[in-house]
Coordinates of C-alpha atoms in Angstrom, one line a residue:
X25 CA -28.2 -8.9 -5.7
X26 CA -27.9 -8.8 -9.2
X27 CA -28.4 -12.5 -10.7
X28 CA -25.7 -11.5 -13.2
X29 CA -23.1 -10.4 -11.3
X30 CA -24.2 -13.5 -8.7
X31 CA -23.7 -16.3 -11.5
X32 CA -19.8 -15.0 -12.2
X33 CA -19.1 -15.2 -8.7
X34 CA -20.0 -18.5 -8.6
X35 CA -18.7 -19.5 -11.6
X36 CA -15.1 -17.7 -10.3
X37 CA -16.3 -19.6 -6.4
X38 CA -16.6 -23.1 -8.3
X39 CA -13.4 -22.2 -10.8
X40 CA -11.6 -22.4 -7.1
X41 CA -13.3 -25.2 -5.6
X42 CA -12.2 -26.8 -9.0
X43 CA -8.4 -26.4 -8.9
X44 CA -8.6 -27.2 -5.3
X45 CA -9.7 -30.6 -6.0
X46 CA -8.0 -30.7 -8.6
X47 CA -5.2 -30.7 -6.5
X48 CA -6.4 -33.1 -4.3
X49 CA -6.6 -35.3 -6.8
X50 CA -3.4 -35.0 -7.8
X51 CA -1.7 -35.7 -4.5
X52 CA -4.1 -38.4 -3.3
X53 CA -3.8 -42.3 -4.4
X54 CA -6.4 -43.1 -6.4
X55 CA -7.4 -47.3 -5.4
X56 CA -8.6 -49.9 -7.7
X57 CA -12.2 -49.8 -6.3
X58 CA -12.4 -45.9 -7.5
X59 CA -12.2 -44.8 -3.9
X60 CA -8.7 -41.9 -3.1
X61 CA -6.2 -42.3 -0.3
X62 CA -5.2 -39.0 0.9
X63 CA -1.1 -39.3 2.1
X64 CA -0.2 -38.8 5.7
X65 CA 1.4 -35.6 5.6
X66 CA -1.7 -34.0 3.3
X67 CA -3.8 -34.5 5.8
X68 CA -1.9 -33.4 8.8
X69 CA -0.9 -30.4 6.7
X70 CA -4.7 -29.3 5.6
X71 CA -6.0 -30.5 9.0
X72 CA -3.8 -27.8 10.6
X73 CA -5.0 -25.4 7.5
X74 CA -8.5 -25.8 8.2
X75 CA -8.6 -25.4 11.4
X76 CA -6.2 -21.8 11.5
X77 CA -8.4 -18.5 11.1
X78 CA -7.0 -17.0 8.3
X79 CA -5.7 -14.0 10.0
X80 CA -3.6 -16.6 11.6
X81 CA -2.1 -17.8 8.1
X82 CA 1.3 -17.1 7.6
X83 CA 1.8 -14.5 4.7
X84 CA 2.3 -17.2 2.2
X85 CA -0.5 -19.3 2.9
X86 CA -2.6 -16.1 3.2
X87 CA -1.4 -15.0 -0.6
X88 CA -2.9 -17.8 -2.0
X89 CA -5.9 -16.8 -0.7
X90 CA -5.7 -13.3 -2.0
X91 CA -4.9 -14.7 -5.5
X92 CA -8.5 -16.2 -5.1
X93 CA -9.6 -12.6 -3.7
X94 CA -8.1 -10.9 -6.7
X95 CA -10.1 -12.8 -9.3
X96 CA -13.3 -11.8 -7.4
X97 CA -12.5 -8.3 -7.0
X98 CA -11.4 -8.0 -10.7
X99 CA -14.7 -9.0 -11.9
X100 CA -15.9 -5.4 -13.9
X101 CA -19.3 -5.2 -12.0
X102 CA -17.6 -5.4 -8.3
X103 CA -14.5 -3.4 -9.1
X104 CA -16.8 -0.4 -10.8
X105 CA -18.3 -0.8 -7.7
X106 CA -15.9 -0.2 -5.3
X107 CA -14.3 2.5 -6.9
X108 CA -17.9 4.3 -6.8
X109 CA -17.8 3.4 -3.0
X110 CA -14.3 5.2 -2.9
X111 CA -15.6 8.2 -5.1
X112 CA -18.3 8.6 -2.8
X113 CA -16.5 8.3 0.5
X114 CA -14.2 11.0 -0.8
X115 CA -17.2 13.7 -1.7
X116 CA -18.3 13.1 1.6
X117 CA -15.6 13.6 3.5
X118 CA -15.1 17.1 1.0
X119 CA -18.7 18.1 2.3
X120 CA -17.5 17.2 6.0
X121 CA -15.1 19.6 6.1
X122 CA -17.1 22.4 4.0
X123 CA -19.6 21.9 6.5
X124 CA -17.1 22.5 9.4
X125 CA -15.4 25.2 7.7
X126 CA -18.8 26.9 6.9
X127 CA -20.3 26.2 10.6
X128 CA -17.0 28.4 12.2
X129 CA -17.7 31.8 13.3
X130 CA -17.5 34.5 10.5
X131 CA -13.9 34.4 9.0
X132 CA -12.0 37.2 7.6
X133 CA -10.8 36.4 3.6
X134 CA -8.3 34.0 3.5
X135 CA -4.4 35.4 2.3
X136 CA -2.7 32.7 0.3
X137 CA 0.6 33.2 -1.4
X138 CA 0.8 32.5 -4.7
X139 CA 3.3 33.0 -7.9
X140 CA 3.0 36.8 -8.6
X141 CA 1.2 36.8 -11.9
X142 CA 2.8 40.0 -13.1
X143 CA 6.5 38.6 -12.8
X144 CA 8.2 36.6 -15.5
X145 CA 10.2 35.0 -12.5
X146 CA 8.4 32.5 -10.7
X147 CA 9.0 31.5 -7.1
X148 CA 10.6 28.2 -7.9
X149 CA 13.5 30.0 -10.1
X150 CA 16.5 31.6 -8.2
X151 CA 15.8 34.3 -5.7
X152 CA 19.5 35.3 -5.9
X153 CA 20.4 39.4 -6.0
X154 CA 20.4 39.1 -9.5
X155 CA 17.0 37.7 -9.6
X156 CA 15.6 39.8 -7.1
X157 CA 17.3 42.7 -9.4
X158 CA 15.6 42.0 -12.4
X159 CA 12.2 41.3 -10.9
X160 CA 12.4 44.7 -8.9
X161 CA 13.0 46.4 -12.2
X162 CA 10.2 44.3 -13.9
X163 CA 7.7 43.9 -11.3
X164 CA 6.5 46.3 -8.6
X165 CA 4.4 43.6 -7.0
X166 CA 6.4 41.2 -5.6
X167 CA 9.4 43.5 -4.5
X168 CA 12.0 40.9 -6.1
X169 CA 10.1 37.8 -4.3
X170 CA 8.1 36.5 -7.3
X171 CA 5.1 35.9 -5.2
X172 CA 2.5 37.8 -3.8
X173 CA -0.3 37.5 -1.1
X174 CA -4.1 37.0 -2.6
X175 CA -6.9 37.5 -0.7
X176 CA -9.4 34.7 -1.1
X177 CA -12.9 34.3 0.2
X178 CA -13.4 30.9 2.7
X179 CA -15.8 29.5 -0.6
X180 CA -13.7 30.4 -2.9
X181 CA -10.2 28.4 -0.7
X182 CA -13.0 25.4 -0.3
X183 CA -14.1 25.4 -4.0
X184 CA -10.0 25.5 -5.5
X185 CA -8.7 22.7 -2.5
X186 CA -11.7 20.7 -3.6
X187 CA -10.6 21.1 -7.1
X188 CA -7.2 20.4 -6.2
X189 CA -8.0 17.3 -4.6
X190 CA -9.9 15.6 -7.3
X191 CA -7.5 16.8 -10.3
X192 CA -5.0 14.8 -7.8
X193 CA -6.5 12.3 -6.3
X194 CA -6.0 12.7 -3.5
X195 CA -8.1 11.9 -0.2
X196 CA -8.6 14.2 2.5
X197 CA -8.1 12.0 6.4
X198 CA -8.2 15.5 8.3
X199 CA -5.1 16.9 9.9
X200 CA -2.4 18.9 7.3
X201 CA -3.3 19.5 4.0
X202 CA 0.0 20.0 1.8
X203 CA -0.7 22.1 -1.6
X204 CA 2.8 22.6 -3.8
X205 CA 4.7 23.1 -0.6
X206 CA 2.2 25.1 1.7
X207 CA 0.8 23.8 4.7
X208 CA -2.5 24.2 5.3
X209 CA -4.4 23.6 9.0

C-alpha cells in the first residue's frame, strides 16, 4: 500500500476516533480525581451498539457510519481508484460480449433502421399524410417513412454500441440493450 495514501487514512481513521471521544467526553462526568463517569443510559445505549453487527443497525445509526465512509471514499487517491475499477469492469464486460458475439456461428450483416439520411423529415417529426406527402415527393428512399434499413457488418454493430455506450455511460448487465428507442437482444 502506498504510505501516502495510508497516512490520510489514518489521519481521516484518528479524525473519527477523535470526535468520538470527543463525544464521550462530553456526555461523561468528569470526577475530581481526573477519572470520567459514563451515565447509565450511555452505557446501556453503546453496550447494545457494540455489540449489533452493523448490518443490524437501524438506517439511522448505520448513516452515521456512512458519513465516516464518505470521508474515506472521498479521499482523491481511493476515489480515482474506484472509478478506474468501474472503467475497467465496464471494458471488460464490452470485450465479454464481443467475444460472444464473435464466437457465434457466421452471421449475415446486421439491418438496423435508422433516420433516412436523404430526407429533411426525420422519424421523430409527424408521419401524418401530409408528411408522408412531402417526403414521398422529396425522398425516394424512405417511401414517406423517414427511415430506412442499413445493412451493417456484426464489427461494425459492436464498434458503434460500444461507442454508444461510453459517450453515455452506460453499463452493459446482459439482457436488452435499448438504443433511442430500439431494442436490441
Amino acid at each position: 500500500m502506498n504510505d501516502k495514501l495510508k497516512e490520510k487514512v489514518a489521519d481521516k481513521m484518528h479524525e473519527a476516533w477523535s470526535g468520538w471521544m470527543a463525544y464521550i467526553f462530553r456526555k461523561s462526568k468528569v470526577n475530581p480525581d481526573g477519572t470520567i463517569t459514563i451515565p447509565q443510559w450511555a452505557v446501556k445505549r453503546w453496550s447494545k451498539q457494540v455489540d449489533t453487527w452493523y448490518k443490524d443497525l437501524p438506517e439511522n445509526m448505520k448513516d452515521s457510519d456512512r458519513e465516516e465512509a464518505d470521508k474515506i471514499l472521498a479521499l482523491p487517491e481511493i476515489k480515482s481508484a474506484l472509478d478506474k475499477l468501474e472503467m475497467l469492469k465496464i471494458t471488460k464486460e464490452i470485450f465479454e460480449i464481443q467475444r460472444e458475439l464473435k464466437s457465434l456461428p457466421a452471421l449475415p450483416d446486421i439491418e438496423l433502421i435508422v433516420d433516412c439520411p436523404e430526407c429533411k423529415y426525420s422519424s421523430g417529426k409527424s408521419t401524418g399524410l401530409a408528411h408522408r406527402t412531402q417526403c414521398w415527393n422529396k425522398c425516394k428512399s424512405c417511401k414517406g417513412t423517414g427511415q430506412i434499413t442499413q445493412k451493417v457488418t456484426l464489427d461494425e454493430f459492436i464498434e458503434a454500441v460500444t461507442e454508444y455506450m461510453r459517450n453515455n455511460d452506460i453499463p452493459f448487465k446482459g439482457g436488452v440493450l435499448r438504443l433511442e428507442g430500439e431494442i436490441l437482444k
